[in-house]
Short mmCIF file of C-alpha atoms in Angstrom, two decimals:
data_model
loop_
_atom_site.label_atom_id
_atom_site.label_comp_id
_atom_site.label_asym_id
_atom_site.label_seq_id
_atom_site.Cartn_x
_atom_site.Cartn_y
_atom_site.Cartn_z
CA UNK A 1150 35.14 -11.10 16.77
CA UNK A 1151 32.88 -12.91 19.21
CA UNK A 1152 29.27 -12.26 19.86
CA UNK A 1153 28.42 -10.96 23.26
CA UNK A 1154 26.11 -13.58 24.65
CA UNK A 1155 22.79 -12.20 25.76
CA UNK A 1156 21.75 -12.63 29.33
CA UNK A 1157 18.79 -14.74 28.26
CA UNK A 1158 20.17 -17.35 25.89
CA UNK A 1159 17.51 -17.46 23.16
CA UNK A 1160 17.98 -19.73 20.18
CA UNK A 1161 19.75 -18.36 17.15
CA UNK A 1162 17.51 -16.84 14.47
CA UNK A 1163 20.21 -16.15 11.90
CA UNK A 1164 23.75 -17.33 11.82
CA UNK A 1165 26.09 -15.68 9.35
CA UNK A 1166 29.41 -17.45 8.96
CA UNK A 1167 32.39 -16.64 6.77
CA UNK A 1168 30.35 -14.56 4.38
CA UNK A 1169 32.20 -12.85 1.58
CA UNK A 1170 30.62 -11.35 -1.50
CA UNK A 1171 32.49 -10.44 -4.63
CA UNK A 1172 30.87 -8.77 -7.61
CA UNK A 1173 32.40 -9.08 -11.03
CA UNK A 1174 32.31 -5.79 -12.86
CA UNK A 1175 33.02 -5.82 -16.55
CA UNK A 1176 33.01 -2.96 -19.02
CA UNK A 1177 32.04 -5.02 -22.05
CA UNK A 1178 28.50 -6.17 -22.51
CA UNK A 1179 28.37 -9.94 -22.57
CA UNK A 1180 24.91 -10.74 -21.40
CA UNK A 1181 23.68 -11.50 -24.91
CA UNK A 1182 24.72 -14.31 -27.20
CA UNK A 1183 25.53 -11.69 -29.83
CA UNK A 1184 27.70 -9.83 -27.35
CA UNK A 1185 29.49 -13.03 -26.34
CA UNK A 1186 30.23 -13.97 -29.94
CA UNK A 1187 31.46 -10.53 -30.96
CA UNK A 1188 33.61 -10.21 -27.91
CA UNK A 1189 34.97 -13.73 -27.98
CA UNK A 1190 38.56 -12.55 -28.30
CA UNK A 1191 38.21 -9.17 -26.71
CA UNK A 1192 39.57 -8.93 -23.23
CA UNK A 1193 37.60 -6.33 -21.42
CA UNK A 1194 38.62 -4.72 -18.21
CA UNK A 1195 36.98 -6.77 -15.61
CA UNK A 1196 37.55 -6.07 -11.99
CA UNK A 1197 36.34 -7.56 -8.80
CA UNK A 1198 34.53 -5.61 -6.21
CA UNK A 1199 34.64 -7.02 -2.75
CA UNK A 1200 31.32 -5.92 -1.34
CA UNK A 1201 31.55 -7.91 1.86
CA UNK A 1202 34.52 -9.46 3.59
CA UNK A 1203 34.64 -11.99 6.35
CA UNK A 1204 31.29 -11.37 8.00
CA UNK A 1205 30.50 -13.50 11.05
CA UNK A 1206 27.77 -12.96 13.57
CA UNK A 1207 24.62 -14.38 15.11
CA UNK A 1208 21.27 -12.78 15.63
CA UNK A 1209 19.12 -14.26 18.35
CA UNK A 1210 15.44 -14.99 18.26
CA UNK A 1211 13.34 -12.04 19.31
CA UNK A 1212 16.15 -9.58 18.84
CA UNK A 1213 15.88 -6.18 17.16
CA UNK A 1214 19.14 -5.84 15.37
CA UNK A 1215 20.44 -2.77 13.55
CA UNK A 1216 22.83 -2.49 10.63
CA UNK A 1217 24.45 0.86 9.95
CA UNK A 1218 27.10 2.15 7.61
CA UNK A 1219 27.64 4.64 4.82
CA UNK A 1220 26.25 4.27 1.31
CA UNK A 1221 28.05 1.45 -0.43
CA UNK A 1222 29.29 -0.11 2.77
CA UNK A 1223 27.48 -3.36 1.95
CA UNK A 1224 24.39 -3.06 4.13
CA UNK A 1225 21.85 -3.93 1.49
CA UNK A 1226 24.03 -6.67 0.03
CA UNK A 1227 24.33 -8.22 3.47
CA UNK A 1228 20.58 -8.05 4.00
CA UNK A 1229 19.97 -9.62 0.60
CA UNK A 1230 22.35 -12.43 1.47
CA UNK A 1231 20.73 -12.94 4.86
CA UNK A 1232 17.29 -13.06 3.27
CA UNK A 1233 18.44 -15.57 0.67
CA UNK A 1234 18.05 -13.40 -2.42
CA UNK A 1235 21.80 -13.35 -3.02
CA UNK A 1236 24.13 -16.24 -2.39
CA UNK A 1237 27.45 -15.61 -0.64
CA UNK A 1238 30.81 -16.54 -2.18
CA UNK A 1239 31.93 -20.08 -1.74
CA UNK A 1240 32.59 -21.04 1.87
CA UNK A 1241 30.06 -18.63 3.31
CA UNK A 1242 26.98 -19.92 5.02
CA UNK A 1243 23.69 -18.55 6.22
CA UNK A 1244 21.48 -20.36 8.66
CA UNK A 1245 17.93 -19.08 9.03
CA UNK A 1246 15.55 -20.37 11.62
CA UNK A 1247 12.04 -19.76 10.30
CA UNK A 1248 10.29 -17.87 7.53
CA UNK A 1249 11.57 -14.50 6.53
CA UNK A 1250 10.39 -11.49 4.62
CA UNK A 1251 12.47 -8.68 3.25
CA UNK A 1252 10.80 -5.32 3.23
CA UNK A 1253 12.28 -2.90 0.84
CA UNK A 1254 10.39 -0.76 -1.60
CA UNK A 1255 8.05 -3.12 -3.40
CA UNK A 1256 10.17 -6.19 -2.88
CA UNK A 1257 8.15 -9.36 -2.57
CA UNK A 1258 5.15 -7.93 -4.42
CA UNK A 1259 4.06 -8.16 -7.99
CA UNK A 1260 2.98 -4.88 -9.49
CA UNK A 1261 0.73 -6.72 -11.90
CA UNK A 1262 -1.37 -8.19 -9.11
CA UNK A 1263 -3.98 -6.56 -6.94
CA UNK A 1264 -3.46 -5.95 -3.24
CA UNK A 1265 -5.62 -8.95 -2.43
CA UNK A 1266 -3.75 -11.28 -4.78
CA UNK A 1267 -0.45 -10.08 -3.40
CA UNK A 1268 -1.61 -10.83 0.11
CA UNK A 1269 -2.50 -14.38 -0.90
CA UNK A 1270 0.78 -14.99 -2.70
CA UNK A 1271 2.98 -13.47 0.00
CA UNK A 1272 1.02 -15.06 2.82
CA UNK A 1273 1.28 -18.46 1.22
CA UNK A 1274 4.97 -17.98 0.49
CA UNK A 1275 5.45 -17.20 4.16
CA UNK A 1276 3.93 -20.59 4.99
CA UNK A 1277 0.28 -19.80 5.69
CA UNK A 1278 -2.61 -21.95 4.50
CA UNK A 1279 -5.15 -20.19 2.30
CA UNK A 1280 -7.85 -20.42 4.93
CA UNK A 1281 -5.55 -18.76 7.45
CA UNK A 1282 -4.98 -15.96 4.97
CA UNK A 1283 -8.75 -15.57 4.58
CA UNK A 1284 -8.92 -15.04 8.32
CA UNK A 1285 -6.28 -12.33 8.53
CA UNK A 1286 -7.16 -10.60 5.24
CA UNK A 1287 -9.31 -8.00 6.98
CA UNK A 1288 -6.65 -7.18 9.53
CA UNK A 1289 -3.96 -6.80 6.91
CA UNK A 1290 -6.05 -4.43 4.82
CA UNK A 1291 -7.16 -2.44 7.82
CA UNK A 1292 -3.68 -2.05 9.24
CA UNK A 1293 -2.37 -0.97 5.84
CA UNK A 1294 -5.32 1.42 5.49
CA UNK A 1295 -6.10 0.18 2.00
CA UNK A 1296 -9.80 -0.64 2.37
CA UNK A 1297 -10.72 1.21 -0.80
CA UNK A 1298 -8.00 -0.31 -2.95
CA UNK A 1299 -8.15 -4.02 -2.18
CA UNK A 1300 -8.81 -5.04 -5.75
CA UNK A 1301 -6.64 -2.48 -7.47
CA UNK A 1302 -3.32 -3.44 -8.99
CA UNK A 1303 -0.52 -2.22 -6.83
CA UNK A 1304 1.23 -0.61 -9.78
CA UNK A 1305 -1.23 2.23 -9.26
CA UNK A 1306 -0.25 2.54 -5.61
CA UNK A 1307 2.08 5.15 -4.19
CA UNK A 1308 5.34 3.93 -2.69
CA UNK A 1309 3.99 4.63 0.77
CA UNK A 1310 0.92 2.46 0.13
CA UNK A 1311 3.05 -0.43 -1.11
CA UNK A 1312 5.31 -0.12 1.89
CA UNK A 1313 2.32 -0.19 4.23
CA UNK A 1314 0.94 -3.25 2.53
CA UNK A 1315 4.15 -5.26 2.67
CA UNK A 1316 4.77 -4.28 6.25
CA UNK A 1317 1.25 -5.27 7.18
CA UNK A 1318 1.61 -8.65 5.47
CA UNK A 1319 4.90 -9.40 7.17
CA UNK A 1320 3.48 -8.54 10.55
CA UNK A 1321 0.15 -10.35 10.23
CA UNK A 1322 1.44 -13.39 8.38
CA UNK A 1323 3.84 -13.74 11.29
CA UNK A 1324 7.08 -13.90 9.39
CA UNK A 1325 9.62 -15.14 11.95
CA UNK A 1326 12.30 -12.85 10.63
CA UNK A 1327 11.58 -9.45 9.14
CA UNK A 1328 14.22 -7.44 7.32
CA UNK A 1329 13.50 -3.74 7.18
CA UNK A 1330 15.69 -2.04 4.62
CA UNK A 1331 15.12 1.71 4.94
CA UNK A 1332 11.46 1.11 5.50
CA UNK A 1333 10.79 4.23 7.49
CA UNK A 1334 12.06 6.51 4.77
CA UNK A 1335 8.63 6.42 3.15
CA UNK A 1336 5.30 6.29 4.94
CA UNK A 1337 3.68 9.13 6.78
CA UNK A 1338 3.94 9.95 10.44
CA UNK A 1339 0.77 8.12 11.39
CA UNK A 1340 1.82 4.88 9.79
CA UNK A 1341 5.33 5.21 11.17
CA UNK A 1342 3.87 5.44 14.64
CA UNK A 1343 1.84 2.29 14.08
CA UNK A 1344 4.83 0.46 12.70
CA UNK A 1345 6.98 1.45 15.63
CA UNK A 1346 4.29 0.26 17.96
CA UNK A 1347 4.46 -3.13 16.23
CA UNK A 1348 8.24 -3.16 16.50
CA UNK A 1349 7.99 -2.74 20.22
CA UNK A 1350 5.45 -5.53 20.51
CA UNK A 1351 7.44 -7.91 18.34
CA UNK A 1352 10.17 -7.97 20.95
CA UNK A 1353 7.73 -9.71 23.22
CA UNK A 1354 6.49 -12.05 20.53
CA UNK A 1355 9.93 -13.51 19.95
CA UNK A 1356 10.13 -12.28 16.43
CA UNK A 1357 13.37 -11.15 14.98
CA UNK A 1358 13.74 -7.82 13.27
CA UNK A 1359 16.75 -6.66 11.33
CA UNK A 1360 16.74 -2.98 10.62
CA UNK A 1361 18.87 -1.18 8.08
CA UNK A 1362 18.60 2.53 8.37
CA UNK A 1363 20.29 5.87 8.06
CA UNK A 1364 18.06 7.04 10.82
CA UNK A 1365 20.43 6.52 13.70
CA UNK A 1366 17.83 7.68 16.16
CA UNK A 1367 15.58 4.76 15.25
CA UNK A 1368 18.40 2.26 15.49
CA UNK A 1369 19.43 3.60 18.85
CA UNK A 1370 15.89 3.56 20.14
CA UNK A 1371 14.76 0.14 18.92
CA UNK A 1372 17.88 -1.97 18.61
CA UNK A 1373 19.95 -3.15 21.48
CA UNK A 1374 22.68 -4.43 19.26
CA UNK A 1375 23.96 -3.17 15.97
CA UNK A 1376 26.52 -3.97 13.35
CA UNK A 1377 28.58 -1.16 11.90
CA UNK A 1378 29.79 -1.95 8.38
CA UNK A 1379 32.69 -0.04 6.90
CA UNK A 1380 33.81 -0.76 3.34
CA UNK A 1381 32.29 -4.20 3.47
CA UNK A 1382 33.93 -5.19 6.70
CA UNK A 1383 32.67 -5.45 10.22
CA UNK A 1384 33.92 -2.35 11.99
CA UNK A 1385 31.97 -2.98 15.16
CA UNK A 1386 29.46 -5.45 16.51
CA UNK A 1387 27.70 -4.97 19.79
CA UNK A 1388 25.92 -2.31 21.78
CA UNK A 1389 24.10 0.00 19.35
CA UNK A 1390 25.05 3.18 21.18
CA UNK A 1391 28.73 2.37 20.79
CA UNK A 1392 28.21 1.43 17.14
CA UNK A 1393 26.53 4.75 16.43
CA UNK A 1394 29.17 6.67 18.30
CA UNK A 1395 31.89 4.99 16.21
CA UNK A 1396 29.98 5.67 13.03
CA UNK A 1397 29.56 9.33 13.90
CA UNK A 1398 33.21 9.68 14.82
CA UNK A 1399 34.30 8.17 11.50
CA UNK A 1400 32.14 10.54 9.55
CA UNK A 1401 32.98 13.74 11.27
CA UNK B 1387 13.91 -44.94 -3.03
CA UNK B 1388 10.13 -45.31 -3.39
CA UNK B 1389 9.91 -44.65 0.31
CA UNK B 1390 11.79 -41.35 -0.01
CA UNK B 1391 9.64 -40.40 -2.98
CA UNK B 1392 6.40 -41.08 -1.19
CA UNK B 1393 7.65 -39.04 1.75
CA UNK B 1394 8.50 -36.18 -0.60
CA UNK B 1395 5.05 -36.27 -2.14
CA UNK B 1396 3.47 -36.44 1.30
CA UNK B 1397 5.38 -33.43 2.52
CA UNK B 1398 4.38 -31.53 -0.60
CA UNK B 1399 0.70 -32.02 -0.14
CA UNK B 1400 0.26 -32.26 3.58
CA UNK B 1401 3.15 -30.95 5.60
CA UNK B 1402 3.75 -27.83 3.55
CA UNK B 1403 1.39 -25.68 1.59
CA UNK B 1404 3.33 -25.96 -1.69
CA UNK B 1405 0.64 -27.76 -3.68
CA UNK B 1406 -2.00 -25.31 -2.53
CA UNK B 1407 0.25 -22.38 -3.37
CA UNK B 1408 1.13 -23.66 -6.84
CA UNK B 1409 -2.53 -24.08 -7.67
CA UNK B 1410 -3.36 -20.62 -6.36
CA UNK B 1411 -0.59 -18.98 -8.37
CA UNK B 1412 -1.63 -20.91 -11.47
CA UNK B 1413 -5.21 -19.74 -11.23
CA UNK B 1414 -4.15 -16.13 -10.62
CA UNK B 1415 -1.97 -16.30 -13.71
CA UNK B 1416 -4.73 -17.85 -15.76
CA UNK B 1417 -7.07 -15.06 -14.77
CA UNK B 1418 -4.44 -12.47 -15.64
CA UNK B 1419 -4.01 -14.01 -19.06
CA UNK B 1420 -7.63 -14.41 -20.04
CA UNK B 1421 -9.78 -12.20 -17.89
CA UNK B 1422 -7.58 -9.16 -17.96
CA UNK B 1423 -10.09 -7.27 -20.06
CA UNK B 1424 -13.62 -7.98 -21.14
CA UNK B 1425 -12.45 -9.20 -24.52
CA UNK B 1426 -10.05 -11.64 -22.84
CA UNK B 1427 -11.98 -14.87 -23.11
CA UNK B 1428 -13.47 -13.90 -26.45
CA UNK B 1429 -9.98 -13.20 -27.71
CA UNK B 1430 -8.88 -16.66 -26.64
CA UNK B 1431 -11.55 -18.00 -29.01
CA UNK B 1432 -11.18 -15.51 -31.85
CA UNK B 1433 -7.50 -16.31 -32.29
CA UNK B 1434 -7.77 -20.05 -33.04
CA UNK B 1435 -10.99 -19.61 -35.02
CA UNK B 1436 -9.46 -16.99 -37.30
CA UNK B 1437 -6.35 -19.15 -37.70
CA UNK B 1438 -8.46 -22.12 -38.67
CA UNK B 1439 -10.42 -20.09 -41.23
CA UNK B 1440 -7.21 -18.79 -42.76
CA UNK B 1441 -5.41 -22.12 -42.95
CA UNK B 1442 -8.52 -23.83 -44.20
CA UNK B 1443 -8.76 -21.40 -47.10
CA UNK B 1444 -5.11 -21.72 -48.05
CA UNK B 1445 -4.48 -25.41 -47.57
CA UNK B 1446 -7.80 -27.05 -48.21
CA UNK B 1447 -9.39 -24.75 -50.76
CA UNK B 1448 -6.45 -23.19 -52.61
CA UNK B 1449 -3.93 -26.02 -52.39
CA UNK B 1450 -6.49 -28.79 -52.35
CA UNK B 1451 -4.71 -30.91 -49.78
CA UNK B 1452 -7.65 -33.26 -49.32
CA UNK B 1453 -7.51 -34.04 -45.65
CA UNK B 1454 -10.72 -35.42 -44.29
CA UNK B 1455 -12.25 -33.27 -41.56
CA UNK B 1456 -9.54 -30.69 -42.05
CA UNK B 1457 -10.99 -28.28 -39.51
CA UNK B 1458 -10.70 -30.62 -36.55
CA UNK B 1459 -7.45 -31.95 -37.98
CA UNK B 1460 -6.05 -28.41 -37.84
CA UNK B 1461 -7.57 -27.81 -34.45
CA UNK B 1462 -5.57 -30.67 -32.89
CA UNK B 1463 -2.30 -29.38 -34.30
CA UNK B 1464 -2.93 -25.77 -33.31
CA UNK B 1465 -4.11 -26.70 -29.84
CA UNK B 1466 -0.96 -28.63 -28.99
CA UNK B 1467 1.32 -26.15 -30.70
CA UNK B 1468 -0.29 -23.24 -28.90
CA UNK B 1469 0.26 -24.91 -25.55
CA UNK B 1470 3.90 -25.54 -26.36
CA UNK B 1471 4.64 -21.98 -27.51
CA UNK B 1472 2.65 -20.36 -24.74
CA UNK B 1473 4.33 -22.49 -22.09
CA UNK B 1474 7.83 -21.93 -23.46
CA UNK B 1475 7.79 -18.37 -24.83
CA UNK B 1476 5.77 -17.27 -21.83
CA UNK B 1477 8.36 -18.52 -19.38
CA UNK B 1478 11.63 -17.44 -21.02
CA UNK B 1479 11.67 -14.37 -18.80
CA UNK B 1480 10.05 -16.03 -15.82
CA UNK B 1481 13.11 -15.59 -13.63
CA UNK B 1482 12.87 -11.87 -14.32
CA UNK B 1483 9.13 -11.36 -14.12
CA UNK B 1484 8.76 -13.43 -10.97
CA UNK B 1485 11.78 -11.95 -9.28
CA UNK B 1486 9.60 -10.65 -6.48
CA UNK B 1487 9.12 -14.21 -5.25
CA UNK B 1488 12.81 -14.85 -4.57
CA UNK B 1489 12.66 -13.05 -1.28
CA UNK B 1490 10.67 -15.89 0.19
CA UNK B 1491 13.15 -18.51 1.23
CA UNK B 1492 10.71 -21.31 1.87
CA UNK B 1493 9.43 -21.24 -1.65
CA UNK B 1494 11.21 -23.29 -4.28
CA UNK B 1495 11.85 -21.82 -7.72
CA UNK B 1496 10.43 -24.87 -9.42
CA UNK B 1497 7.04 -23.99 -7.92
CA UNK B 1498 7.07 -20.76 -9.90
CA UNK B 1499 7.51 -22.71 -13.12
CA UNK B 1500 4.98 -25.32 -12.20
CA UNK B 1501 2.35 -22.66 -11.57
CA UNK B 1502 2.93 -21.10 -14.96
CA UNK B 1503 2.85 -24.50 -16.71
CA UNK B 1504 -0.38 -25.45 -14.98
CA UNK B 1505 -1.93 -22.16 -15.98
CA UNK B 1506 -1.13 -22.94 -19.64
CA UNK B 1507 -2.50 -26.44 -19.11
CA UNK B 1508 -5.82 -25.00 -17.96
CA UNK B 1509 -5.95 -23.16 -21.28
CA UNK B 1510 -5.23 -26.40 -23.14
CA UNK B 1511 -7.96 -28.14 -21.21
CA UNK B 1512 -10.54 -25.52 -22.20
CA UNK B 1513 -9.48 -25.75 -25.82
CA UNK B 1514 -9.77 -29.51 -25.62
CA UNK B 1515 -13.37 -29.23 -24.46
CA UNK B 1516 -14.15 -26.96 -27.40
CA UNK B 1517 -12.41 -29.48 -29.65
CA UNK B 1518 -14.50 -32.40 -28.42
CA UNK B 1519 -17.61 -30.32 -28.94
CA UNK B 1520 -16.53 -29.37 -32.45
CA UNK B 1521 -15.52 -32.93 -33.29
CA UNK B 1522 -18.95 -34.23 -32.34
CA UNK B 1523 -20.54 -31.65 -34.63
CA UNK B 1524 -18.23 -32.85 -37.41
CA UNK B 1525 -19.31 -36.43 -36.71
CA UNK B 1526 -16.21 -37.63 -34.90
CA UNK B 1527 -17.30 -39.09 -31.60
CA UNK B 1528 -15.15 -39.70 -28.52
CA UNK B 1529 -13.91 -43.26 -28.05
CA UNK B 1530 -12.11 -45.04 -25.22
CA UNK B 1531 -8.88 -44.15 -27.04
CA UNK B 1532 -9.22 -40.68 -25.56
CA UNK B 1533 -7.81 -42.15 -22.34
CA UNK B 1534 -4.42 -42.42 -24.02
CA UNK B 1535 -4.34 -38.66 -24.29
CA UNK B 1536 -3.26 -38.59 -20.63
CA UNK B 1537 0.05 -40.13 -21.73
CA UNK B 1538 0.48 -37.70 -24.60
CA UNK B 1539 -0.35 -34.77 -22.38
CA UNK B 1540 2.20 -35.91 -19.77
CA UNK B 1541 4.73 -36.12 -22.54
CA UNK B 1542 3.97 -32.64 -23.87
CA UNK B 1543 3.91 -31.15 -20.38
CA UNK B 1544 7.29 -32.66 -19.54
CA UNK B 1545 8.78 -31.45 -22.81
CA UNK B 1546 7.45 -27.90 -22.44
CA UNK B 1547 8.53 -27.81 -18.81
CA UNK B 1548 12.04 -28.92 -19.76
CA UNK B 1549 12.35 -26.44 -22.62
CA UNK B 1550 11.11 -23.63 -20.42
CA UNK B 1551 13.64 -24.53 -17.70
CA UNK B 1552 16.45 -24.51 -20.26
CA UNK B 1553 15.40 -21.25 -21.93
CA UNK B 1554 14.74 -19.30 -18.78
CA UNK B 1555 18.08 -20.25 -17.25
CA UNK B 1556 19.92 -19.47 -20.47
CA UNK B 1557 18.13 -16.12 -20.38
CA UNK B 1558 20.16 -15.29 -17.28
CA UNK B 1559 23.31 -15.54 -19.39
CA UNK B 1560 22.03 -14.43 -22.78
CA UNK B 1561 19.30 -11.84 -22.80
CA UNK B 1562 18.73 -12.25 -26.55
CA UNK B 1563 17.51 -15.82 -26.12
CA UNK B 1564 13.98 -14.37 -26.35
CA UNK B 1565 14.51 -13.30 -29.96
CA UNK B 1566 16.37 -16.49 -30.85
CA UNK B 1567 13.56 -18.62 -29.46
CA UNK B 1568 11.05 -16.56 -31.45
CA UNK B 1569 12.84 -17.63 -34.63
CA UNK B 1570 13.02 -21.27 -33.54
CA UNK B 1571 9.29 -21.28 -32.82
CA UNK B 1572 8.63 -19.73 -36.24
CA UNK B 1573 10.54 -22.54 -37.95
CA UNK B 1574 9.06 -25.13 -35.67
CA UNK B 1575 5.54 -24.24 -36.72
CA UNK B 1576 6.27 -25.20 -40.29
CA UNK B 1577 8.49 -28.14 -39.37
CA UNK B 1578 5.66 -29.79 -37.47
CA UNK B 1579 2.71 -31.53 -39.10
CA UNK B 1580 0.23 -28.88 -38.03
CA UNK B 1581 -1.06 -27.66 -41.36
CA UNK B 1582 -0.36 -30.56 -43.65
CA UNK B 1583 -0.78 -34.29 -43.70
CA UNK B 1584 1.21 -36.18 -41.09
CA UNK B 1585 1.87 -39.16 -43.36
CA UNK B 1586 3.34 -36.94 -46.09
CA UNK B 1587 5.46 -35.23 -43.48
CA UNK B 1588 6.76 -38.52 -42.13
CA UNK B 1589 7.57 -39.98 -45.55
CA UNK B 1590 9.26 -36.86 -46.97
CA UNK B 1591 11.09 -35.76 -43.83
CA UNK B 1592 11.48 -38.91 -41.71
CA UNK B 1593 14.37 -37.43 -39.75
CA UNK B 1594 12.20 -34.58 -38.48
CA UNK B 1595 9.80 -37.03 -36.91
CA UNK B 1596 12.61 -37.84 -34.53
CA UNK B 1597 14.35 -34.48 -34.29
CA UNK B 1598 11.17 -32.59 -33.54
CA UNK B 1599 9.37 -34.27 -30.65
CA UNK B 1600 6.26 -32.17 -31.27
CA UNK B 1601 5.75 -33.97 -34.61
CA UNK B 1602 5.27 -37.33 -32.94
CA UNK B 1603 3.10 -35.82 -30.26
CA UNK B 1604 0.78 -34.22 -32.83
CA UNK B 1605 0.55 -37.35 -34.99
CA UNK B 1606 -0.19 -39.51 -31.97
CA UNK B 1607 -2.82 -37.12 -30.67
CA UNK B 1608 -4.59 -37.29 -34.02
CA UNK B 1609 -4.49 -41.08 -33.91
CA UNK B 1610 -6.21 -40.96 -30.55
CA UNK B 1611 -8.64 -38.08 -30.93
CA UNK B 1612 -9.65 -38.35 -34.57
CA UNK B 1613 -8.84 -41.77 -35.95
CA UNK B 1614 -9.87 -43.90 -32.96
CA UNK B 1615 -6.50 -45.63 -32.86
CA UNK B 1616 -4.06 -46.33 -30.07
CA UNK B 1617 -0.92 -44.21 -30.21
CA UNK B 1618 2.15 -45.35 -32.14
CA UNK B 1619 3.84 -46.83 -29.09
CA UNK B 1620 7.43 -46.77 -30.29
CA UNK B 1621 7.06 -43.12 -31.28
CA UNK B 1622 5.50 -42.35 -27.93
CA UNK B 1623 8.32 -44.08 -26.06
CA UNK B 1624 10.88 -42.20 -28.13
CA UNK B 1625 9.21 -38.84 -27.46
CA UNK B 1626 8.85 -39.59 -23.76
CA UNK B 1627 12.54 -40.40 -23.45
CA UNK B 1628 13.39 -37.31 -25.48
CA UNK B 1629 11.27 -35.13 -23.19
CA UNK B 1630 12.70 -36.70 -20.07
CA UNK B 1631 16.24 -35.92 -21.20
CA UNK B 1632 15.27 -32.32 -22.03
CA UNK B 1633 13.64 -32.01 -18.64
CA UNK B 1634 16.69 -33.36 -16.83
CA UNK B 1635 18.98 -30.94 -18.67
CA UNK B 1636 16.62 -28.13 -17.70
CA UNK B 1637 16.58 -29.27 -14.11
CA UNK B 1638 20.38 -29.33 -13.93
CA UNK B 1639 20.52 -25.80 -15.39
CA UNK B 1640 17.96 -24.66 -12.84
CA UNK B 1641 20.05 -26.00 -9.98
CA UNK B 1642 23.18 -24.44 -11.42
CA UNK B 1643 22.05 -20.97 -12.46
CA UNK B 1644 18.82 -20.04 -10.76
CA UNK B 1645 20.30 -19.45 -7.29
CA UNK B 1646 22.19 -16.56 -8.87
CA UNK B 1647 19.12 -15.27 -10.68
CA UNK B 1648 18.56 -12.13 -8.63
CA UNK B 1649 22.17 -11.07 -9.14
CA UNK B 1650 22.28 -11.80 -12.86
CA UNK B 1651 19.17 -9.84 -13.73
#
């Protein structure tokens, strides 16, 4: 399947080529030395689960790209591979152009650290110098509406607060690529509105956003292109309206 | 080769913010360890002091071991041993506890280790200051031999780093490595010349001097810090080579297993 080339030929932000992902599922417990020794001669039932098969596509710089599919279709696995947390099976390759941040509940944050410490660690990991982080600290806190909790450990935060914080960091630290994995499921209406406002602006700022969501309305509204995953395979790549229509037809 | 190396170092300090980040993470971790509660820093002092009192009673008073300046003698052993156990036991699960950092692709995993090692090193440095202070009170004054401690410290750092790389990557495969290491550390404490005389140790168990790299490190540190002697060079060279091999094994394991860390945990 070929990518439809955009009218403006921006550089590639992410290139996914020949990505397969197989998980080994075993019913005997062998992740301890004890378990390994006791089960040395036991052959457990181990089976392979092909989570992703033959995935190839490009995402261009500044694009808002959607990924849809049913539960277990491989969306989150694909996002984890694209963000570098998982590695694809041999032969698969991911090319990323720039810094990236995956936003999922609490990912990329330590619950043992305070909001301020998390901002420093994440900001630095995204490539900022400490003095740059000092400069944007106020904006991050303000956008996330956490003024009163800057020096509290985030383990005491609600999931919505954590989500706001990580989103705010990603936006202000200017991550080149932002992965949003079901981000809008939490967060109240007011914050959602702010976040969507940012999404719209990011299109202008040449930043790439990859959105995974069950909210088809959001995908349709904010993503021009989308990938429809079905049982770990690419069922459709292209115009998001068509992708959603196919998805709806399959699930009727 | 030196050219490539210098370029690597340059890029670390100037082109990227890795060095700055490692230092920041190390100081955050240090604060978490010692300033977590009000008792934190006090606790860091109470622990070695109570240990010294206990061992002093048993070994010097009850068993009459007759080591001169036994308190500062003990202090040296405990100080180095504490660094080693803290740096290794504290990092066995590092690939699990620092999982949240994997999502950042431009951050290398080795930075996570380095930060944790440096944070333990800050602790060692503070203890060392207390030691020097205590030694002066006991009448043992610093000499130019203290400079050699840089070599010993490098050796210990490399060894602890290597062991922590090995353990934490084995942890991905065997979750019970934590318990196993706890037992090893328990044995190691008594198979190192921490409590008793180093010369007795070396003459009765000469093999252990070579099997257990900490033994040589402790004996050499005492030579430098207490007895105003240069280190035993052949022992130092042996321990350095030992540590380098351990480190290289750890590094290979890191390259092999850590990319799969977020799937294996």
